[in-house]
Structures are given as structure tokens and as C-alpha cells.
């Protein structure tokens, strides 16, 4: 009974406190979503995750709205075809592969010389052999060769990149890139005979329209990008790994990709120009990157 006079006297304050608490949490959620889709403000290299739109893998795993793959026991098991090499052959092959991959460089001076489409198709096939979580293969490789479409892509990327360099990235990030002589001008997006845009499928769509869980979609698509880069080098072509900050949504709409796809990487593909140059940089020695235990 003693509580009634207290409540009758202070109920406006209690109600205001409750509403304030609820409003605080709503604003907190809204702020996090705003960060994820940020288009302004200074960003560090570690802040890229703040602007990645879409659904997280945790959300996918915990959601009852997603359908799941059938039991693995339903899959037939077949013999693994394995060709065993001698130790000497394995050493020779590994050395030859390393020698070829060590020639790979980021090349921004890309020639407009035509590249046969069969080469590009084989490069994509190679990337498609990549492992993926639960074999969901959560990637789409969009190959652009149309000149007008490439120009539209360049316009979108350069408009966002200029804002990135002038506002979002901050002085330290911009200064760290000066030695590489990079800026928001991307001439290679027009000149390269092909652009490959790698999209991560955040989730799949089943034949009956349900969302299909894609486990470790970002990691899986990133591994596929590694194989793609190796295939480009193996084919005697060159590229520059481009991650168009804040341009992903506009490029997705331009290329008419579904909302479950998120741009991961943009790769201009072609032969290097005859007078192409690259920065004189060195890779870390083995002792700096390998720990043997």
C-alpha cells in the first residue's frame, strides 16, 4: 500500500525514465546500422567492416527463416583420384609454382589489347574450384567487356573514391598510399578488356524462393579470389585488386545483381602495357611469415 502514493506522485518520472531507456537502445541499434552503411566520415583500414551491407553469418546461422541443406548422408561417396609425385617432383613443382606466383604484381598500367574469352572462362572455372563452407559455393563472377558499361563502372567508382581520398580515409591512410602513387583516377577500368566483379552471395535462394544458408560466405568467396588471382598470373595476364569503398551497392544495382549479393572485389584483367611500371617493393622473407613448430 505504501507504494501507491509513491507511484502516484512520481509516475511521470518513472515513465520518462522507461521511455528514455527504450529510446537509448533504439538509437543504439539505428546507429550501428548507420555505421554499416556509412557513406561519410573518416575511416581507417580496419573500419571497412562498418560499411559492409547485408546479413552476418551469425544472423544466418541463428535464423529460422532460412532453409538448410539436406543431410550429408544423402550424398554418394566416390573414390578420390590422386596422383602421387616423388619427393623430387613435388619439390620441383612447388618451386616452379612459387617462381611463377612470385612474378605476380599489382599492375595499374593495363593494355587495351584484346584477350580471348576462352582464357577468361578458364580463369573463372579455376576460381570456381575453390572450397567453400558446406559446398555452398557462395560466389558470382560478373565479367564485363561492354565499353559503355565499363565507363559507367568507372564513373561510379571514381566518384566514391574521390570522396574516400578527400574525406573518409584520413591523412594517415592517404599518406601510406603515396609511395604507391595511387589516387581516385582509375584509367584501367576503361582500358582493360575485361572487368571481373566478384560478388559474395550472403545467402542463397532455393527454387521455391526460400533463403538458403551460406556458411562462411565471406571467407569462401575470398579463397576463390585467391585462386582467381593465381589463375590470372598463370595465364600470363595482370590485374590490380580493387575494393571499391562505398561503391558496392551502386555497382550491384548497375549490374542488376540480386540483393543477396555483395561486391567483394573488382579486378580489371588484361595484358600489361609495354611501358608498364610497378613500385620497387619487396616481399617478406619466409622467416617473417612462417612459424614452424
PDB file of C-alpha atoms in Angstrom:
ATOM      1  CA  UNK A   1       0.000   0.000   0.000  1.00  0.00           C
ATOM      2  CA  UNK A   2       2.877   2.340   0.759  1.00  0.00           C
ATOM      3  CA  UNK A   3       3.992   2.061  -2.852  1.00  0.00           C
ATOM      4  CA  UNK A   4       0.805   3.584  -4.215  1.00  0.00           C
ATOM      5  CA  UNK A   5       1.425   7.154  -3.002  1.00  0.00           C
ATOM      6  CA  UNK A   6       4.978   6.886  -4.331  1.00  0.00           C
ATOM      7  CA  UNK A   7       3.818   5.711  -7.765  1.00  0.00           C
ATOM      8  CA  UNK A   8       1.003   8.240  -7.926  1.00  0.00           C
ATOM      9  CA  UNK A   9       3.451  11.025  -7.150  1.00  0.00           C
ATOM     10  CA  UNK A  10       6.421  10.005  -9.294  1.00  0.00           C
ATOM     11  CA  UNK A  11       4.822   8.053 -12.132  1.00  0.00           C
ATOM     12  CA  UNK A  12       5.676  10.740 -14.724  1.00  0.00           C
ATOM     13  CA  UNK A  13       9.360  10.445 -13.800  1.00  0.00           C
ATOM     14  CA  UNK A  14       9.265   6.654 -13.897  1.00  0.00           C
ATOM     15  CA  UNK A  15       7.541   6.677 -17.279  1.00  0.00           C
ATOM     16  CA  UNK A  16      10.038   9.199 -18.644  1.00  0.00           C
ATOM     17  CA  UNK A  17      12.918   7.054 -17.418  1.00  0.00           C
ATOM     18  CA  UNK A  18      11.482   3.945 -19.068  1.00  0.00           C
ATOM     19  CA  UNK A  19      10.880   5.739 -22.363  1.00  0.00           C
ATOM     20  CA  UNK A  20      14.365   7.231 -22.232  1.00  0.00           C
ATOM     21  CA  UNK A  21      15.893   3.788 -21.691  1.00  0.00           C
ATOM     22  CA  UNK A  22      13.914   2.329 -24.619  1.00  0.00           C
ATOM     23  CA  UNK A  23      14.834   5.264 -26.854  1.00  0.00           C
ATOM     24  CA  UNK A  24      18.507   4.869 -25.982  1.00  0.00           C
ATOM     25  CA  UNK A  25      18.536   1.245 -27.136  1.00  0.00           C
ATOM     26  CA  UNK A  26      16.626   2.054 -30.317  1.00  0.00           C
ATOM     27  CA  UNK A  27      19.109   4.787 -31.156  1.00  0.00           C
ATOM     28  CA  UNK A  28      21.984   2.415 -30.405  1.00  0.00           C
ATOM     29  CA  UNK A  29      20.647  -0.133 -32.901  1.00  0.00           C
ATOM     30  CA  UNK A  30      19.981   2.563 -35.501  1.00  0.00           C
ATOM     31  CA  UNK A  31      23.497   3.955 -35.083  1.00  0.00           C
ATOM     32  CA  UNK A  32      25.034   0.520 -35.659  1.00  0.00           C
ATOM     33  CA  UNK A  33      23.003   0.072 -38.838  1.00  0.00           C
ATOM     34  CA  UNK A  34      24.000   3.557 -39.980  1.00  0.00           C
ATOM     35  CA  UNK A  35      27.664   2.711 -39.446  1.00  0.00           C
ATOM     36  CA  UNK A  36      27.310  -0.412 -41.512  1.00  0.00           C
ATOM     37  CA  UNK A  37      26.069   1.622 -44.454  1.00  0.00           C
ATOM     38  CA  UNK A  38      28.146   4.723 -43.815  1.00  0.00           C
ATOM     39  CA  UNK A  39      28.834   6.993 -46.743  1.00  0.00           C
ATOM     40  CA  UNK A  40      30.705   9.757 -45.000  1.00  0.00           C
ATOM     41  CA  UNK A  41      33.171  10.397 -42.215  1.00  0.00           C
ATOM     42  CA  UNK A  42      36.782   9.307 -41.901  1.00  0.00           C
ATOM     43  CA  UNK A  43      37.525   5.591 -41.991  1.00  0.00           C
ATOM     44  CA  UNK A  44      40.611   3.620 -41.089  1.00  0.00           C
ATOM     45  CA  UNK A  45      41.620   0.494 -42.971  1.00  0.00           C
ATOM     46  CA  UNK A  46      40.170  -1.583 -40.125  1.00  0.00           C
ATOM     47  CA  UNK A  47      36.788   0.164 -40.432  1.00  0.00           C
ATOM     48  CA  UNK A  48      35.829  -1.398 -43.765  1.00  0.00           C
ATOM     49  CA  UNK A  49      33.543  -3.850 -41.990  1.00  0.00           C
ATOM     50  CA  UNK A  50      31.367  -0.936 -40.854  1.00  0.00           C
ATOM     51  CA  UNK A  51      30.172  -0.277 -44.386  1.00  0.00           C
ATOM     52  CA  UNK A  52      29.597  -3.882 -45.453  1.00  0.00           C
ATOM     53  CA  UNK A  53      25.898  -4.191 -46.024  1.00  0.00           C
ATOM     54  CA  UNK A  54      23.922  -7.410 -45.714  1.00  0.00           C
ATOM     55  CA  UNK A  55      23.341 -10.170 -43.200  1.00  0.00           C
ATOM     56  CA  UNK A  56      26.090 -11.541 -40.993  1.00  0.00           C
ATOM     57  CA  UNK A  57      26.944 -15.230 -40.879  1.00  0.00           C
ATOM     58  CA  UNK A  58      25.798 -15.343 -37.263  1.00  0.00           C
ATOM     59  CA  UNK A  59      22.412 -13.966 -38.287  1.00  0.00           C
ATOM     60  CA  UNK A  60      22.158 -16.621 -40.966  1.00  0.00           C
ATOM     61  CA  UNK A  61      23.074 -19.473 -38.653  1.00  0.00           C
ATOM     62  CA  UNK A  62      20.575 -18.449 -35.986  1.00  0.00           C
ATOM     63  CA  UNK A  63      17.662 -17.550 -38.256  1.00  0.00           C
ATOM     64  CA  UNK A  64      14.662 -19.846 -38.527  1.00  0.00           C
ATOM     65  CA  UNK A  65      13.725 -18.115 -41.798  1.00  0.00           C
ATOM     66  CA  UNK A  66      16.467 -19.893 -43.734  1.00  0.00           C
ATOM     67  CA  UNK A  67      16.256 -23.359 -45.247  1.00  0.00           C
ATOM     68  CA  UNK A  68      19.113 -25.777 -44.645  1.00  0.00           C
ATOM     69  CA  UNK A  69      20.893 -28.208 -46.919  1.00  0.00           C
ATOM     70  CA  UNK A  70      19.836 -31.853 -46.856  1.00  0.00           C
ATOM     71  CA  UNK A  71      21.714 -34.318 -44.710  1.00  0.00           C
ATOM     72  CA  UNK A  72      25.240 -35.123 -45.922  1.00  0.00           C
ATOM     73  CA  UNK A  73      24.432 -38.844 -45.734  1.00  0.00           C
ATOM     74  CA  UNK A  74      22.346 -38.360 -48.893  1.00  0.00           C
ATOM     75  CA  UNK A  75      25.494 -37.637 -50.941  1.00  0.00           C
ATOM     76  CA  UNK A  76      27.162 -40.523 -52.736  1.00  0.00           C
ATOM     77  CA  UNK A  77      30.836 -41.085 -51.894  1.00  0.00           C
ATOM     78  CA  UNK A  78      33.213 -41.658 -54.813  1.00  0.00           C
ATOM     79  CA  UNK A  79      36.902 -42.671 -54.910  1.00  0.00           C
ATOM     80  CA  UNK A  80      39.343 -39.779 -54.701  1.00  0.00           C
ATOM     81  CA  UNK A  81      41.606 -39.684 -57.746  1.00  0.00           C
ATOM     82  CA  UNK A  82      45.062 -38.747 -56.538  1.00  0.00           C
ATOM     83  CA  UNK A  83      48.309 -38.602 -58.486  1.00  0.00           C
ATOM     84  CA  UNK A  84      51.273 -39.126 -56.201  1.00  0.00           C
ATOM     85  CA  UNK A  85      54.569 -37.450 -57.114  1.00  0.00           C
ATOM     86  CA  UNK A  86      58.019 -38.348 -55.965  1.00  0.00           C
ATOM     87  CA  UNK A  87      59.612 -36.068 -53.398  1.00  0.00           C
ATOM     88  CA  UNK A  88      61.903 -34.634 -56.065  1.00  0.00           C
ATOM     89  CA  UNK A  89      58.960 -33.961 -58.388  1.00  0.00           C
ATOM     90  CA  UNK A  90      56.974 -32.325 -55.582  1.00  0.00           C
ATOM     91  CA  UNK A  91      59.881 -30.038 -54.738  1.00  0.00           C
ATOM     92  CA  UNK A  92      60.384 -29.133 -58.386  1.00  0.00           C
ATOM     93  CA  UNK A  93      56.685 -28.462 -58.964  1.00  0.00           C
ATOM     94  CA  UNK A  94      56.363 -26.373 -55.803  1.00  0.00           C
ATOM     95  CA  UNK A  95      59.448 -24.339 -56.730  1.00  0.00           C
ATOM     96  CA  UNK A  96      58.164 -23.732 -60.259  1.00  0.00           C
ATOM     97  CA  UNK A  97      54.774 -22.647 -58.976  1.00  0.00           C
ATOM     98  CA  UNK A  98      56.320 -20.311 -56.411  1.00  0.00           C
ATOM     99  CA  UNK A  99      58.616 -18.810 -59.059  1.00  0.00           C
ATOM    100  CA  UNK A 100      55.628 -18.057 -61.288  1.00  0.00           C
ATOM    101  CA  UNK A 101      53.499 -16.643 -58.453  1.00  0.00           C
ATOM    102  CA  UNK A 102      56.384 -14.516 -57.222  1.00  0.00           C
ATOM    103  CA  UNK A 103      56.294 -12.705 -60.571  1.00  0.00           C
ATOM    104  CA  UNK A 104      52.750 -11.558 -59.799  1.00  0.00           C
ATOM    105  CA  UNK A 105      52.484  -7.824 -59.258  1.00  0.00           C
ATOM    106  CA  UNK A 106      49.691  -5.312 -58.922  1.00  0.00           C
ATOM    107  CA  UNK A 107      49.674  -3.625 -62.330  1.00  0.00           C
ATOM    108  CA  UNK A 108      47.776  -0.385 -62.920  1.00  0.00           C
ATOM    109  CA  UNK A 109      49.018   0.137 -66.484  1.00  0.00           C
ATOM    110  CA  UNK A 110      46.826  -2.349 -68.335  1.00  0.00           C
ATOM    111  CA  UNK A 111      46.727  -2.522 -72.130  1.00  0.00           C
ATOM    112  CA  UNK A 112      43.545  -2.468 -74.187  1.00  0.00           C
ATOM    113  CA  UNK A 113      44.910  -5.368 -76.252  1.00  0.00           C
ATOM    114  CA  UNK A 114      42.139  -7.964 -76.702  1.00  0.00           C
ATOM    115  CA  UNK A 115      42.146 -11.127 -74.592  1.00  0.00           C
ATOM    116  CA  UNK A 116      40.457 -14.261 -75.874  1.00  0.00           C
ATOM    117  CA  UNK A 117      37.297 -15.065 -73.961  1.00  0.00           C
ATOM    118  CA  UNK A 118      38.348 -18.698 -73.523  1.00  0.00           C
ATOM    119  CA  UNK A 119      41.157 -17.532 -71.240  1.00  0.00           C
ATOM    120  CA  UNK A 120      38.741 -15.600 -69.040  1.00  0.00           C
ATOM    121  CA  UNK A 121      36.351 -18.544 -68.905  1.00  0.00           C
ATOM    122  CA  UNK A 122      39.133 -20.875 -67.774  1.00  0.00           C
ATOM    123  CA  UNK A 123      40.211 -18.383 -65.112  1.00  0.00           C
ATOM    124  CA  UNK A 124      36.645 -18.297 -63.745  1.00  0.00           C
ATOM    125  CA  UNK A 125      36.446 -22.088 -63.888  1.00  0.00           C
ATOM    126  CA  UNK A 126      39.608 -22.262 -61.794  1.00  0.00           C
ATOM    127  CA  UNK A 127      38.216 -19.851 -59.206  1.00  0.00           C
ATOM    128  CA  UNK A 128      35.084 -21.983 -59.076  1.00  0.00           C
ATOM    129  CA  UNK A 129      37.108 -24.982 -57.862  1.00  0.00           C
ATOM    130  CA  UNK A 130      37.640 -23.219 -54.538  1.00  0.00           C
ATOM    131  CA  UNK A 131      36.490 -24.901 -51.310  1.00  0.00           C
ATOM    132  CA  UNK A 132      33.502 -23.363 -49.539  1.00  0.00           C
ATOM    133  CA  UNK A 133      31.508 -23.787 -46.353  1.00  0.00           C
ATOM    134  CA  UNK A 134      29.168 -26.802 -46.772  1.00  0.00           C
ATOM    135  CA  UNK A 135      29.990 -26.648 -50.506  1.00  0.00           C
ATOM    136  CA  UNK A 136      27.575 -23.745 -50.974  1.00  0.00           C
ATOM    137  CA  UNK A 137      29.893 -22.037 -53.495  1.00  0.00           C
ATOM    138  CA  UNK A 138      28.696 -18.554 -52.465  1.00  0.00           C
ATOM    139  CA  UNK A 139      30.167 -16.535 -55.302  1.00  0.00           C
ATOM    140  CA  UNK A 140      29.180 -14.900 -58.568  1.00  0.00           C
ATOM    141  CA  UNK A 141      31.781 -13.691 -61.070  1.00  0.00           C
ATOM    142  CA  UNK A 142      30.378 -10.915 -63.271  1.00  0.00           C
ATOM    143  CA  UNK A 143      32.537 -10.412 -66.378  1.00  0.00           C
ATOM    144  CA  UNK A 144      32.124  -7.035 -68.083  1.00  0.00           C
ATOM    145  CA  UNK A 145      33.503  -6.352 -71.553  1.00  0.00           C
ATOM    146  CA  UNK A 146      30.945  -3.826 -72.828  1.00  0.00           C
ATOM    147  CA  UNK A 147      32.717  -0.469 -73.274  1.00  0.00           C
ATOM    148  CA  UNK A 148      29.794   1.705 -72.155  1.00  0.00           C
ATOM    149  CA  UNK A 149      29.193  -0.414 -69.086  1.00  0.00           C
ATOM    150  CA  UNK A 150      32.864  -0.218 -68.146  1.00  0.00           C
ATOM    151  CA  UNK A 151      32.673   3.572 -68.417  1.00  0.00           C
ATOM    152  CA  UNK A 152      29.649   3.654 -66.105  1.00  0.00           C
ATOM    153  CA  UNK A 153      31.516   1.477 -63.607  1.00  0.00           C
ATOM    154  CA  UNK A 154      34.490   3.814 -63.744  1.00  0.00           C
ATOM    155  CA  UNK A 155      32.297   6.862 -63.142  1.00  0.00           C
ATOM    156  CA  UNK A 156      30.686   5.268 -60.075  1.00  0.00           C
ATOM    157  CA  UNK A 157      33.994   4.092 -58.621  1.00  0.00           C
ATOM    158  CA  UNK A 158      35.874   7.356 -59.209  1.00  0.00           C
ATOM    159  CA  UNK A 159      33.086   9.472 -57.715  1.00  0.00           C
ATOM    160  CA  UNK A 160      33.198   7.457 -54.482  1.00  0.00           C
ATOM    161  CA  UNK A 161      36.980   7.146 -54.472  1.00  0.00           C
ATOM    162  CA  UNK A 162      37.422  10.911 -54.664  1.00  0.00           C
ATOM    163  CA  UNK A 163      35.288  11.268 -51.540  1.00  0.00           C
ATOM    164  CA  UNK A 164      37.272   8.450 -49.925  1.00  0.00           C
ATOM    165  CA  UNK A 165      40.605  10.157 -50.561  1.00  0.00           C
ATOM    166  CA  UNK A 166      39.390  13.630 -49.625  1.00  0.00           C
ATOM    167  CA  UNK A 167      37.247  12.793 -46.590  1.00  0.00           C
ATOM    168  CA  UNK A 168      36.766   9.218 -45.455  1.00  0.00           C
ATOM    169  CA  UNK A 169      40.194   7.627 -45.428  1.00  0.00           C
ATOM    170  CA  UNK A 170      42.049  10.172 -43.314  1.00  0.00           C
ATOM    171  CA  UNK A 171      45.536  11.630 -43.697  1.00  0.00           C
ATOM    172  CA  UNK A 172      47.461   8.578 -42.470  1.00  0.00           C
ATOM    173  CA  UNK A 173      45.828   6.169 -44.896  1.00  0.00           C
ATOM    174  CA  UNK A 174      46.281   8.559 -47.831  1.00  0.00           C
ATOM    175  CA  UNK A 175      49.918   9.205 -46.900  1.00  0.00           C
ATOM    176  CA  UNK A 176      50.615   5.461 -46.657  1.00  0.00           C
ATOM    177  CA  UNK A 177      49.460   5.122 -50.265  1.00  0.00           C
ATOM    178  CA  UNK A 178      51.549   7.966 -51.666  1.00  0.00           C
ATOM    179  CA  UNK A 179      54.591   5.766 -52.268  1.00  0.00           C
ATOM    180  CA  UNK A 180      52.418   3.516 -54.453  1.00  0.00           C
ATOM    181  CA  UNK A 181      51.211   6.532 -56.451  1.00  0.00           C
ATOM    182  CA  UNK A 182      47.542   5.616 -56.177  1.00  0.00           C
ATOM    183  CA  UNK A 183      44.631   8.050 -56.319  1.00  0.00           C
ATOM    184  CA  UNK A 184      40.968   8.122 -57.271  1.00  0.00           C
ATOM    185  CA  UNK A 185      41.654   8.149 -61.015  1.00  0.00           C
ATOM    186  CA  UNK A 186      41.128   4.606 -62.386  1.00  0.00           C
ATOM    187  CA  UNK A 187      42.001   4.714 -66.083  1.00  0.00           C
ATOM    188  CA  UNK A 188      42.434   0.950 -66.164  1.00  0.00           C
ATOM    189  CA  UNK A 189      38.682   0.484 -65.635  1.00  0.00           C
ATOM    190  CA  UNK A 190      38.161   1.837 -69.160  1.00  0.00           C
ATOM    191  CA  UNK A 191      41.232   0.374 -70.840  1.00  0.00           C
ATOM    192  CA  UNK A 192      41.260  -3.204 -69.571  1.00  0.00           C
ATOM    193  CA  UNK A 193      39.439  -5.514 -71.995  1.00  0.00           C
ATOM    194  CA  UNK A 194      37.635  -7.216 -69.109  1.00  0.00           C
ATOM    195  CA  UNK A 195      36.443  -6.337 -65.628  1.00  0.00           C
ATOM    196  CA  UNK A 196      35.685  -9.183 -63.245  1.00  0.00           C
ATOM    197  CA  UNK A 197      33.484  -8.210 -60.327  1.00  0.00           C
ATOM    198  CA  UNK A 198      33.405 -10.849 -57.600  1.00  0.00           C
ATOM    199  CA  UNK A 199      30.190 -10.933 -55.595  1.00  0.00           C
ATOM    200  CA  UNK A 200      29.781 -12.777 -52.308  1.00  0.00           C
ATOM    201  CA  UNK A 201      26.402 -14.467 -52.021  1.00  0.00           C
ATOM    202  CA  UNK A 202      25.497 -13.642 -48.428  1.00  0.00           C
ATOM    203  CA  UNK A 203      22.743 -16.232 -48.703  1.00  0.00           C
ATOM    204  CA  UNK A 204      21.302 -18.318 -51.498  1.00  0.00           C
ATOM    205  CA  UNK A 205      17.776 -18.578 -52.899  1.00  0.00           C
ATOM    206  CA  UNK A 206      16.174 -22.023 -53.240  1.00  0.00           C
ATOM    207  CA  UNK A 207      13.959 -22.995 -56.176  1.00  0.00           C
ATOM    208  CA  UNK A 208      10.871 -22.369 -54.047  1.00  0.00           C
ATOM    209  CA  UNK A 209      12.073 -18.881 -53.097  1.00  0.00           C
ATOM    210  CA  UNK A 210      13.393 -19.578 -49.598  1.00  0.00           C
ATOM    211  CA  UNK A 211      16.657 -18.180 -48.298  1.00  0.00           C
ATOM    212  CA  UNK A 212      19.458 -20.759 -48.286  1.00  0.00           C
ATOM    213  CA  UNK A 213      22.085 -20.521 -45.553  1.00  0.00           C
ATOM    214  CA  UNK A 214      25.615 -19.858 -46.824  1.00  0.00           C
ATOM    215  CA  UNK A 215      28.172 -20.709 -44.166  1.00  0.00           C
ATOM    216  CA  UNK A 216      31.396 -18.656 -44.060  1.00  0.00           C
ATOM    217  CA  UNK A 217      30.371 -16.909 -47.268  1.00  0.00           C
ATOM    218  CA  UNK A 218      32.963 -14.105 -46.960  1.00  0.00           C
ATOM    219  CA  UNK A 219      35.859 -16.481 -46.256  1.00  0.00           C
ATOM    220  CA  UNK A 220      34.762 -18.869 -49.007  1.00  0.00           C
ATOM    221  CA  UNK A 221      34.498 -16.122 -51.626  1.00  0.00           C
ATOM    222  CA  UNK A 222      37.848 -14.689 -50.523  1.00  0.00           C
ATOM    223  CA  UNK A 223      39.564 -18.057 -51.006  1.00  0.00           C
ATOM    224  CA  UNK A 224      38.049 -18.198 -54.506  1.00  0.00           C
ATOM    225  CA  UNK A 225      39.556 -14.760 -55.187  1.00  0.00           C
ATOM    226  CA  UNK A 226      42.976 -16.127 -54.272  1.00  0.00           C
ATOM    227  CA  UNK A 227      42.642 -18.929 -56.805  1.00  0.00           C
ATOM    228  CA  UNK A 228      41.384 -16.428 -59.371  1.00  0.00           C
ATOM    229  CA  UNK A 229      44.469 -14.231 -58.909  1.00  0.00           C
ATOM    230  CA  UNK A 230      46.731 -17.261 -59.280  1.00  0.00           C
ATOM    231  CA  UNK A 231      44.891 -18.264 -62.467  1.00  0.00           C
ATOM    232  CA  UNK A 232      45.276 -14.750 -63.895  1.00  0.00           C
ATOM    233  CA  UNK A 233      49.027 -14.880 -63.309  1.00  0.00           C
ATOM    234  CA  UNK A 234      49.286 -18.410 -64.692  1.00  0.00           C
ATOM    235  CA  UNK A 235      47.544 -17.277 -67.898  1.00  0.00           C
ATOM    236  CA  UNK A 236      50.084 -14.508 -68.463  1.00  0.00           C
ATOM    237  CA  UNK A 237      47.691 -11.688 -67.649  1.00  0.00           C
ATOM    238  CA  UNK A 238      47.761  -8.989 -64.983  1.00  0.00           C
ATOM    239  CA  UNK A 239      45.343  -7.179 -62.705  1.00  0.00           C
ATOM    240  CA  UNK A 240      45.027  -4.783 -59.792  1.00  0.00           C
ATOM    241  CA  UNK A 241      42.977  -5.850 -56.777  1.00  0.00           C
ATOM    242  CA  UNK A 242      40.398  -3.122 -56.275  1.00  0.00           C
ATOM    243  CA  UNK A 243      37.940  -2.909 -53.386  1.00  0.00           C
ATOM    244  CA  UNK A 244      35.628  -0.008 -54.328  1.00  0.00           C
ATOM    245  CA  UNK A 245      34.850   1.541 -50.953  1.00  0.00           C
ATOM    246  CA  UNK A 246      31.173   2.594 -50.735  1.00  0.00           C
ATOM    247  CA  UNK A 247      30.518   1.849 -54.426  1.00  0.00           C
ATOM    248  CA  UNK A 248      29.294  -1.715 -53.943  1.00  0.00           C
ATOM    249  CA  UNK A 249      25.572  -1.008 -53.759  1.00  0.00           C
ATOM    250  CA  UNK A 250      25.550   1.231 -56.840  1.00  0.00           C
ATOM    251  CA  UNK A 251      27.564  -1.305 -58.842  1.00  0.00           C
ATOM    252  CA  UNK A 252      25.278  -4.123 -57.727  1.00  0.00           C
ATOM    253  CA  UNK A 253      22.258  -2.194 -58.986  1.00  0.00           C
ATOM    254  CA  UNK A 254      24.010  -1.229 -62.234  1.00  0.00           C
ATOM    255  CA  UNK A 255      24.813  -4.866 -62.950  1.00  0.00           C
ATOM    256  CA  UNK A 256      21.318  -5.957 -61.883  1.00  0.00           C
ATOM    257  CA  UNK A 257      22.558  -8.342 -59.224  1.00  0.00           C
ATOM    258  CA  UNK A 258      20.136  -9.533 -56.525  1.00  0.00           C
ATOM    259  CA  UNK A 259      20.153  -8.080 -53.019  1.00  0.00           C
ATOM    260  CA  UNK A 260      21.688 -11.231 -51.528  1.00  0.00           C
ATOM    261  CA  UNK A 261      24.943 -10.485 -53.376  1.00  0.00           C
ATOM    262  CA  UNK A 262      27.602  -8.124 -52.034  1.00  0.00           C
ATOM    263  CA  UNK A 263      30.541  -6.818 -54.064  1.00  0.00           C
ATOM    264  CA  UNK A 264      33.802  -8.201 -52.725  1.00  0.00           C
ATOM    265  CA  UNK A 265      36.416  -7.379 -55.366  1.00  0.00           C
ATOM    266  CA  UNK A 266      36.765  -5.570 -58.693  1.00  0.00           C
ATOM    267  CA  UNK A 267      39.510  -6.840 -60.996  1.00  0.00           C
ATOM    268  CA  UNK A 268      40.473  -5.265 -64.341  1.00  0.00           C
ATOM    269  CA  UNK A 269      42.021  -8.036 -66.434  1.00  0.00           C
ATOM    270  CA  UNK A 270      44.354  -7.741 -69.409  1.00  0.00           C
ATOM    271  CA  UNK A 271      47.939  -7.633 -70.613  1.00  0.00           C
ATOM    272  CA  UNK A 272      50.337  -5.061 -69.165  1.00  0.00           C
ATOM    273  CA  UNK A 273      51.183  -2.056 -71.305  1.00  0.00           C
ATOM    274  CA  UNK A 274      54.608  -2.173 -72.981  1.00  0.00           C
ATOM    275  CA  UNK A 275      55.865   0.637 -70.739  1.00  0.00           C
ATOM    276  CA  UNK A 276      54.157  -0.585 -67.564  1.00  0.00           C
ATOM    277  CA  UNK A 277      55.944   0.075 -64.281  1.00  0.00           C
ATOM    278  CA  UNK A 278      55.373  -1.206 -60.744  1.00  0.00           C
ATOM    279  CA  UNK A 279      56.667   0.021 -57.359  1.00  0.00           C
ATOM    280  CA  UNK A 280      60.048  -1.323 -56.291  1.00  0.00           C
ATOM    281  CA  UNK A 281      58.854  -3.193 -53.206  1.00  0.00           C
ATOM    282  CA  UNK A 282      59.977  -6.441 -51.616  1.00  0.00           C
ATOM    283  CA  UNK A 283      58.025  -9.298 -50.105  1.00  0.00           C
ATOM    284  CA  UNK A 284      58.623 -10.503 -46.580  1.00  0.00           C
ATOM    285  CA  UNK A 285      61.123 -13.379 -46.298  1.00  0.00           C
ATOM    286  CA  UNK A 286      59.917 -16.824 -45.277  1.00  0.00           C
ATOM    287  CA  UNK A 287      61.173 -16.450 -41.714  1.00  0.00           C
ATOM    288  CA  UNK A 288      58.858 -13.461 -41.250  1.00  0.00           C
ATOM    289  CA  UNK A 289      55.683 -15.214 -42.395  1.00  0.00           C
ATOM    290  CA  UNK A 290      56.095 -18.859 -41.357  1.00  0.00           C
ATOM    291  CA  UNK A 291      56.230 -20.323 -37.861  1.00  0.00           C
ATOM    292  CA  UNK A 292      57.377 -23.952 -37.734  1.00  0.00           C
ATOM    293  CA  UNK A 293      56.501 -25.768 -34.505  1.00  0.00           C
TER     294      UNK A 293
END
